[in-house]
Amino acid sequence: MNVLGIETSCDETSVAVLSDDKLMANLISSQDFHSKYGGVVPELSSRAHLQIVKPLVEDALKQSEIKLEDIDLITATAGPGLIGALLVGFTFAKGLSFSLGKPFVAVNHIEGHIFSGFLMEEKPEFPFLVLVVSGGHTLLLYVKSFTEIMQLGTTVDDAAGEAFDKVAKMLGYGYPGGPQIQAASKRGDENKIDFPIAGLKNEYDFSFSGLKTAVLRYIQKNYDDVNNIPGNERDDIAASFQRAVVTALINNVDKALHKFDVKSLSLVGGVAANAELRNKMTSLAEKFKLKIVIPDLEFCGDNAAMIALRGKTLFDAGVSHTLTAKPYPSLSPDQFQAG
Ligand code: KG4
Ligand code: ZN
């Protein structure tokens, strides 16, 4: 079975071809031009998707050595994401489905991340606990099967990736901030500043807004201008901030592992690219003698391989969507298992 996946929820246009369990292509075109605006400009993102989506589909098919008419299933990200951006890939996919007379499956982007570990050779085993950390979401989930997902915790304010991006901006780094904070953290002293870790009513929830404010206050208190922070002190702030985020994330996963009996642990989403977080999650899995599955970097950030894979698992479970399906910009809990 040949599955075509299209992802255009934010600032990456991605097209993948999955042939049975073999990934034939996973092309990702990143819109780097947003960095000069300090964040993603929705309208520019939609226009760029529009220009690249068709040639990217052609390239992915060429690389896969699969003809368009040999595609058996079309899948695309339905949301959450930027509505104008989503519309481009979603509408293109529906058009292909109509013209080829092939089934269409609309995929929840977060579900794509949740099951991205299945793109690896060593796959998660059910039930598993997964920490989803991206630019828009921070979720701790108990996953019983491909169709049963239970939410244990979420963020009450900023997402983990959002916190990385905002603090990076405060420190004068460009967008996206995560990779730059990680690079600076390697040079800095993570124990230099004791930034706060929020405690919340639901023990599995997260909050990063207080931490973000604490970093801002620290900068304002100690420096007259962000440009005057000496390089080594900037690195210390970045490292201390990263330690606080990673500790907050790991603490909640640790608590959940004490309570829930699982076979594996998974870490997914853009922030799963963070080396420190990957190491700490791996150590945690070792402590609980669990299998750990953290996707390769190409499957952590937004990619269409995870969309094709999730679409296929839904199709195998009997799900398909009509061409009246619409994309949705935000996530509501009942959109989780629904597919
Ligand atoms: O999953 P993703 O590509 O897009 C969304 O669905 O949001 O996640 C993007 C986020 C950004 O906030 C980016 O700063 C963060 O992932 N990120 C990182 C790293 N690489 C990307 N955060 C921390 N450390 C990294 N190495
Ligand atoms: Zn994502």
CSV table of C-alpha atoms and ligand atoms in Angstrom, one decimal:
chain,number,residue,atom,x,y,z
A,1,MET,CA,0.0,0.0,0.0
A,2,ASN,CA,1.4,3.4,-1.1
A,3,VAL,CA,0.5,6.3,1.2
A,4,LEU,CA,1.1,10.0,0.3
A,5,GLY,CA,1.4,12.4,3.3
A,6,ILE,CA,1.2,16.2,3.1
A,7,GLU,CA,2.0,18.5,6.0
A,8,THR,CA,1.6,22.3,5.9
A,9,SER,CA,0.5,23.2,9.4
A,10,CYS,CA,3.1,25.9,10.1
A,11,ASP,CA,6.4,26.9,8.5
A,12,GLU,CA,7.5,23.5,7.0
A,13,THR,CA,6.1,22.2,3.7
A,14,SER,CA,6.6,18.4,3.8
A,15,VAL,CA,5.6,15.6,1.5
A,16,ALA,CA,6.2,11.9,2.3
A,17,VAL,CA,5.6,8.6,0.6
A,18,LEU,CA,5.2,5.5,2.7
A,19,SER,CA,5.1,2.2,0.9
A,20,ASP,CA,3.8,-0.5,3.3
A,21,ASP,CA,6.1,0.0,6.3
A,22,LYS,CA,9.0,1.5,4.2
A,23,LEU,CA,9.5,5.2,4.1
A,24,MET,CA,10.4,6.0,0.5
A,25,ALA,CA,10.6,9.8,0.8
A,26,ASN,CA,10.2,12.5,3.5
A,27,LEU,CA,11.0,15.9,1.9
A,28,ILE,CA,10.9,18.9,4.2
A,29,SER,CA,11.1,22.5,2.9
A,30,SER,CA,11.6,24.9,5.8
A,31,GLN,CA,10.6,28.5,5.4
A,32,ASP,CA,13.7,30.1,6.8
A,33,PHE,CA,12.7,33.6,5.8
A,34,HIS,CA,10.4,34.0,8.9
A,35,SER,CA,13.5,34.4,11.1
A,36,LYS,CA,14.0,38.0,10.1
A,37,TYR,CA,10.5,38.8,11.5
A,38,GLY,CA,11.2,37.0,14.8
A,39,GLY,CA,8.4,34.5,14.3
A,40,VAL,CA,6.1,32.9,11.7
A,41,VAL,CA,4.1,35.3,9.6
A,42,PRO,CA,0.9,33.3,8.7
A,43,GLU,CA,0.2,35.0,5.4
A,44,LEU,CA,3.7,34.6,4.1
A,45,SER,CA,3.7,31.0,5.3
A,46,SER,CA,0.5,30.2,3.2
A,47,ARG,CA,1.9,31.8,0.1
A,48,ALA,CA,5.2,29.8,0.4
A,49,HIS,CA,3.3,26.5,0.9
A,50,LEU,CA,1.2,27.3,-2.2
A,51,GLN,CA,4.3,27.7,-4.3
A,52,ILE,CA,6.2,24.6,-3.1
A,53,VAL,CA,3.6,21.9,-2.4
A,54,LYS,CA,3.1,20.7,-6.0
A,55,PRO,CA,6.8,20.5,-7.0
A,56,LEU,CA,7.5,18.8,-3.6
A,57,VAL,CA,4.9,16.2,-4.3
A,58,GLU,CA,6.4,15.6,-7.7
A,59,ASP,CA,9.9,15.3,-6.2
A,60,ALA,CA,8.8,12.9,-3.5
A,61,LEU,CA,7.1,10.6,-6.1
A,62,LYS,CA,10.3,10.8,-8.2
A,63,GLN,CA,12.5,9.9,-5.3
A,64,SER,CA,10.2,7.0,-4.4
A,65,GLU,CA,10.0,5.8,-8.0
A,66,ILE,CA,6.3,5.6,-7.5
A,67,LYS,CA,3.7,7.0,-10.0
A,68,LEU,CA,0.9,9.2,-8.8
A,69,GLU,CA,-1.7,6.8,-10.0
A,70,ASP,CA,0.0,4.1,-7.9
A,71,ILE,CA,-0.8,6.0,-4.7
A,72,ASP,CA,-3.5,4.1,-2.7
A,73,LEU,CA,-4.2,6.6,0.1
A,74,ILE,CA,-3.9,10.4,0.4
A,75,THR,CA,-3.4,11.9,3.9
A,76,ALA,CA,-2.9,15.5,5.0
A,77,THR,CA,-2.7,17.4,8.2
A,78,ALA,CA,-6.1,18.8,9.2
A,79,GLY,CA,-4.9,20.8,12.3
A,80,PRO,CA,-4.1,22.2,14.7
A,81,GLY,CA,-2.1,24.8,13.0
A,82,LEU,CA,-2.3,28.1,11.0
A,83,ILE,CA,-5.6,28.0,9.1
A,84,GLY,CA,-4.3,29.5,5.9
A,85,ALA,CA,-1.3,27.2,5.9
A,86,LEU,CA,-3.4,24.1,6.7
A,87,LEU,CA,-5.8,25.0,3.9
A,88,VAL,CA,-3.0,24.8,1.3
A,89,GLY,CA,-1.9,21.2,1.9
A,90,PHE,CA,-5.3,20.0,2.9
A,91,THR,CA,-7.1,21.3,-0.2
A,92,PHE,CA,-4.3,20.0,-2.4
A,93,ALA,CA,-4.6,16.6,-0.9
A,94,LYS,CA,-8.4,16.5,-1.3
A,95,GLY,CA,-8.0,17.6,-4.9
A,96,LEU,CA,-5.6,14.7,-5.5
A,97,SER,CA,-8.0,12.3,-3.8
A,98,PHE,CA,-10.8,13.5,-6.0
A,99,SER,CA,-8.9,13.3,-9.2
A,100,LEU,CA,-7.3,9.9,-8.5
A,101,GLY,CA,-10.5,8.4,-7.0
A,102,LYS,CA,-8.4,7.3,-3.9
A,103,PRO,CA,-9.4,7.5,-0.3
A,104,PHE,CA,-8.5,10.5,1.9
A,105,VAL,CA,-7.7,10.6,5.6
A,106,ALA,CA,-7.4,13.9,7.5
A,107,VAL,CA,-4.8,13.7,10.2
A,108,ASN,CA,-4.5,15.5,13.6
A,109,HIS,CA,-0.9,16.9,13.6
A,110,ILE,CA,-0.4,16.1,17.3
A,111,GLU,CA,-1.5,12.5,16.7
A,112,GLY,CA,1.2,12.5,13.9
A,113,HIS,CA,3.8,13.5,16.5
A,114,ILE,CA,2.4,11.0,19.1
A,115,PHE,CA,3.0,8.0,16.8
A,116,SER,CA,6.2,9.3,15.1
A,117,GLY,CA,8.1,6.7,17.1
A,118,PHE,CA,6.7,4.1,14.8
A,119,LEU,CA,8.8,5.5,12.0
A,120,MET,CA,11.8,4.1,13.8
A,121,GLU,CA,13.1,0.6,13.5
A,122,GLU,CA,12.6,0.0,17.2
A,123,LYS,CA,8.9,1.0,17.7
A,124,PRO,CA,7.0,1.8,20.9
A,125,GLU,CA,5.1,-1.0,22.5
A,126,PHE,CA,1.6,-0.4,23.8
A,127,PRO,CA,0.7,0.8,26.3
A,128,PHE,CA,3.2,3.6,26.3
A,129,LEU,CA,3.7,7.0,27.9
A,130,VAL,CA,4.6,9.8,25.5
A,131,LEU,CA,5.7,13.4,26.1
A,132,VAL,CA,4.8,15.6,23.2
A,133,VAL,CA,6.9,18.8,23.2
A,134,SER,CA,6.4,21.2,20.2
A,135,GLY,CA,6.2,24.9,19.5
A,136,GLY,CA,2.4,24.8,20.2
A,137,HIS,CA,1.8,21.9,22.6
A,138,THR,CA,3.1,20.2,25.7
A,139,LEU,CA,1.3,17.0,26.5
A,140,LEU,CA,1.8,14.0,28.6
A,141,LEU,CA,-0.3,11.1,27.3
A,142,TYR,CA,-1.0,7.5,28.1
A,143,VAL,CA,-1.4,5.6,24.8
A,144,LYS,CA,-3.2,2.3,25.0
A,145,SER,CA,-3.6,1.6,21.3
A,146,PHE,CA,-3.7,3.4,17.9
A,147,THR,CA,-7.2,4.6,18.8
A,148,GLU,CA,-7.1,5.0,22.6
A,149,ILE,CA,-5.2,8.1,23.9
A,150,MET,CA,-5.6,9.4,27.4
A,151,GLN,CA,-4.4,12.9,28.3
A,152,LEU,CA,-2.6,13.1,31.7
A,153,GLY,CA,-1.2,16.6,31.5
A,154,THR,CA,-0.9,19.7,29.4
A,155,THR,CA,0.5,23.2,29.7
A,156,VAL,CA,-1.7,25.8,31.4
A,157,ASP,CA,0.1,28.6,29.5
A,158,ASP,CA,3.1,28.5,27.1
A,159,ALA,CA,4.2,25.4,25.3
A,160,ALA,CA,7.8,24.2,26.0
A,161,GLY,CA,9.0,25.1,22.5
A,162,GLU,CA,7.2,28.5,22.8
A,163,ALA,CA,9.2,29.1,26.0
A,164,PHE,CA,12.4,28.3,24.3
A,165,ASP,CA,11.6,30.6,21.4
A,166,LYS,CA,10.5,33.5,23.7
A,167,VAL,CA,13.5,33.3,26.0
A,168,ALA,CA,15.8,33.0,22.9
A,169,LYS,CA,14.3,36.2,21.7
A,170,MET,CA,14.9,37.9,25.1
A,171,LEU,CA,18.6,36.8,24.8
A,172,GLY,CA,18.9,38.3,21.3
A,173,TYR,CA,18.9,35.0,19.4
A,174,GLY,CA,16.9,34.5,16.2
A,175,TYR,CA,13.8,32.2,15.5
A,176,PRO,CA,13.5,29.3,16.1
A,177,GLY,CA,15.2,29.7,19.5
A,178,GLY,CA,15.4,26.1,20.7
A,179,PRO,CA,18.5,25.0,18.8
A,180,GLN,CA,20.3,28.3,19.7
A,181,ILE,CA,19.5,27.9,23.4
A,182,GLN,CA,20.8,24.3,23.2
A,183,ALA,CA,24.1,25.5,21.6
A,184,ALA,CA,24.5,28.2,24.2
A,185,SER,CA,23.7,25.8,27.0
A,186,LYS,CA,26.6,23.6,26.1
A,187,ARG,CA,29.0,26.5,26.8
A,188,GLY,CA,27.2,27.8,29.9
A,189,ASP,CA,26.8,26.8,33.5
A,190,GLU,CA,23.4,25.3,34.1
A,191,ASN,CA,23.6,25.7,37.9
A,192,LYS,CA,24.4,29.4,37.8
A,193,ILE,CA,20.9,30.7,38.2
A,194,ASP,CA,18.1,29.0,40.1
A,195,PHE,CA,15.0,29.6,37.9
A,196,PRO,CA,11.7,28.5,39.3
A,197,ILE,CA,9.8,25.3,38.4
A,198,ALA,CA,6.0,25.7,38.7
A,199,GLY,CA,3.9,23.4,40.9
A,200,LEU,CA,0.4,22.9,39.7
A,201,LYS,CA,-2.9,21.5,41.0
A,202,ASN,CA,-2.9,18.7,38.4
A,203,GLU,CA,0.5,17.1,39.1
A,204,TYR,CA,1.0,16.2,35.4
A,205,ASP,CA,0.4,19.7,34.1
A,206,PHE,CA,3.1,22.1,33.0
A,207,SER,CA,3.5,25.9,33.2
A,208,PHE,CA,6.4,27.9,31.6
A,209,SER,CA,5.1,31.4,31.8
A,210,GLY,CA,6.5,32.1,35.3
A,211,LEU,CA,9.9,30.8,34.3
A,212,LYS,CA,9.8,33.0,31.2
A,213,THR,CA,9.0,36.0,33.4
A,214,ALA,CA,11.8,35.1,35.8
A,215,VAL,CA,14.3,35.1,33.0
A,216,LEU,CA,13.0,38.5,31.9
A,217,ARG,CA,13.3,39.9,35.4
A,218,TYR,CA,16.8,38.5,35.8
A,219,ILE,CA,17.9,40.2,32.6
A,220,GLN,CA,16.2,43.5,33.5
A,221,LYS,CA,17.7,43.4,37.0
A,222,ASN,CA,21.2,42.7,36.1
A,223,TYR,CA,21.8,44.4,32.7
A,224,ASP,CA,20.8,47.8,31.3
A,225,ASP,CA,20.5,46.4,27.8
A,226,VAL,CA,20.3,42.9,26.4
A,227,ASN,CA,23.1,43.7,24.1
A,228,ASN,CA,25.4,44.3,27.1
A,229,ILE,CA,25.1,40.8,28.5
A,230,PRO,CA,28.6,39.3,28.3
A,231,GLY,CA,28.7,36.2,26.1
A,232,ASN,CA,29.5,33.8,29.0
A,233,GLU,CA,26.8,35.2,31.2
A,234,ARG,CA,24.3,34.9,28.3
A,235,ASP,CA,25.3,31.2,28.0
A,236,ASP,CA,24.8,30.7,31.7
A,237,ILE,CA,21.2,32.2,31.5
A,238,ALA,CA,20.4,29.9,28.5
A,239,ALA,CA,21.8,26.9,30.3
A,240,SER,CA,20.0,27.6,33.6
A,241,PHE,CA,16.8,28.2,31.7
A,242,GLN,CA,17.2,24.9,29.7
A,243,ARG,CA,17.8,23.0,32.9
A,244,ALA,CA,14.6,24.4,34.4
A,245,VAL,CA,12.5,23.4,31.4
A,246,VAL,CA,14.0,19.9,31.1
A,247,THR,CA,13.6,19.4,34.9
A,248,ALA,CA,10.0,20.4,34.8
A,249,LEU,CA,9.3,18.0,31.9
A,250,ILE,CA,11.2,15.1,33.4
A,251,ASN,CA,9.6,15.6,36.9
A,252,ASN,CA,6.1,15.0,35.5
A,253,VAL,CA,7.1,12.1,33.4
A,254,ASP,CA,8.8,10.5,36.5
A,255,LYS,CA,5.6,11.0,38.5
A,256,ALA,CA,3.5,9.4,35.8
A,257,LEU,CA,5.8,6.4,35.5
A,258,HIS,CA,5.4,5.7,39.2
A,259,LYS,CA,1.6,5.5,38.7
A,260,PHE,CA,1.1,4.1,35.2
A,261,ASP,CA,2.2,0.7,34.1
A,262,VAL,CA,3.6,1.0,30.6
A,263,LYS,CA,5.9,-1.0,28.3
A,264,SER,CA,7.7,1.9,26.7
A,265,LEU,CA,8.4,5.6,26.9
A,266,SER,CA,8.5,8.0,24.0
A,267,LEU,CA,9.6,11.6,23.4
A,268,VAL,CA,8.3,13.4,20.3
A,269,GLY,CA,7.8,16.9,18.7
A,270,GLY,CA,10.2,19.7,17.8
A,271,VAL,CA,11.7,20.1,21.3
A,272,ALA,CA,12.5,16.3,21.3
A,273,ALA,CA,15.5,17.4,19.2
A,274,ASN,CA,17.0,18.8,22.4
A,275,ALA,CA,20.0,16.7,23.3
A,276,GLU,CA,19.7,17.3,27.1
A,277,LEU,CA,16.1,16.3,27.1
A,278,ARG,CA,16.8,13.2,25.0
A,279,ASN,CA,19.5,12.2,27.5
A,280,LYS,CA,17.4,12.8,30.6
A,281,MET,CA,14.4,10.9,29.1
A,282,THR,CA,16.7,8.0,28.2
A,283,SER,CA,18.1,7.8,31.8
A,284,LEU,CA,14.5,7.9,33.1
A,285,ALA,CA,13.5,5.0,30.9
A,286,GLU,CA,16.6,3.1,32.2
A,287,LYS,CA,15.6,3.8,35.8
A,288,PHE,CA,12.1,2.2,35.1
A,289,LYS,CA,13.6,-0.5,32.9
A,290,LEU,CA,11.5,0.7,29.9
A,291,LYS,CA,12.1,0.7,26.2
A,292,ILE,CA,12.7,4.3,25.1
A,293,VAL,CA,11.8,5.5,21.6
A,294,ILE,CA,12.9,8.9,20.5
A,295,PRO,CA,12.6,9.6,16.8
A,296,ASP,CA,15.6,10.7,14.7
A,297,LEU,CA,15.8,14.4,14.3
A,298,GLU,CA,14.2,14.4,10.9
A,299,PHE,CA,11.0,13.0,12.5
A,300,CYS,CA,11.0,15.3,15.6
A,301,GLY,CA,10.3,18.6,13.8
A,302,ASP,CA,7.3,18.8,11.5
A,303,ASN,CA,7.4,16.2,8.8
A,304,ALA,CA,4.9,14.5,6.5
A,305,ALA,CA,6.3,10.9,7.3
A,306,MET,CA,4.4,11.0,10.6
A,307,ILE,CA,1.3,12.3,8.9
A,308,ALA,CA,1.4,9.4,6.3
A,309,LEU,CA,2.0,6.9,9.1
A,310,ARG,CA,-0.8,8.2,11.3
A,311,GLY,CA,-3.1,8.4,8.3
A,312,LYS,CA,-2.4,4.7,7.4
A,313,THR,CA,-3.0,3.5,11.0
A,314,LEU,CA,-6.4,5.3,10.9
A,315,PHE,CA,-7.3,3.9,7.5
A,316,ASP,CA,-6.3,0.4,8.7
A,317,ALA,CA,-8.8,1.0,11.6
A,318,GLY,CA,-11.6,1.8,9.2
A,319,VAL,CA,-11.3,5.6,9.1
A,320,SER,CA,-11.6,7.7,5.9
A,321,HIS,CA,-12.9,11.2,5.4
A,322,THR,CA,-15.1,12.7,2.7
A,323,LEU,CA,-14.1,15.7,0.7
A,324,THR,CA,-16.4,17.9,2.8
A,325,ALA,CA,-13.9,17.6,5.7
A,326,LYS,CA,-12.5,20.9,6.8
A,327,PRO,CA,-9.2,21.8,8.5
A,328,TYR,CA,-9.3,23.1,12.1
A,329,PRO,CA,-6.9,25.6,13.6
A,330,SER,CA,-7.0,24.5,17.3
A,331,LEU,CA,-7.1,21.3,19.2
A,332,SER,CA,-10.1,20.1,21.1
A,333,PRO,CA,-9.8,16.9,23.2
A,334,ASP,CA,-12.4,15.0,21.2
A,335,GLN,CA,-10.4,15.5,18.1
A,336,PHE,CA,-7.8,13.2,19.5
A,337,GLN,CA,-9.0,9.7,18.9
A,338,ALA,CA,-11.4,10.7,16.3
A,339,GLY,CA,-8.9,11.1,13.5
B,1,KG4,O1,7.0,20.2,16.3
B,1,KG4,P1,7.6,21.5,15.8
B,1,KG4,O2,8.6,21.4,14.7
B,1,KG4,O3,6.5,22.5,15.4
B,1,KG4,C1,5.3,22.5,16.0
B,1,KG4,O4,4.4,21.7,15.8
B,1,KG4,O5,5.2,23.5,16.8
B,1,KG4,O6,8.3,22.3,17.0
B,1,KG4,C2,9.0,23.5,16.9
B,1,KG4,C3,9.6,23.9,18.2
B,1,KG4,C4,10.2,25.3,18.2
B,1,KG4,O7,9.6,26.0,19.3
B,1,KG4,C5,11.7,25.1,18.3
B,1,KG4,O8,12.3,26.2,19.0
B,1,KG4,C6,11.7,23.8,19.1
B,1,KG4,O9,10.7,23.0,18.5
B,1,KG4,N1,13.0,23.2,19.0
B,1,KG4,C7,13.9,23.0,20.0
B,1,KG4,C8,15.0,22.4,19.5
B,1,KG4,N2,14.9,22.2,18.1
B,1,KG4,C9,13.6,22.7,17.9
B,1,KG4,N3,13.8,23.2,21.3
B,1,KG4,C10,14.8,22.9,22.1
B,1,KG4,N4,15.9,22.4,21.7
B,1,KG4,C11,16.1,22.1,20.4
B,1,KG4,N5,17.2,21.5,20.0
B,2,ZN,ZN,4.6,19.8,15.2
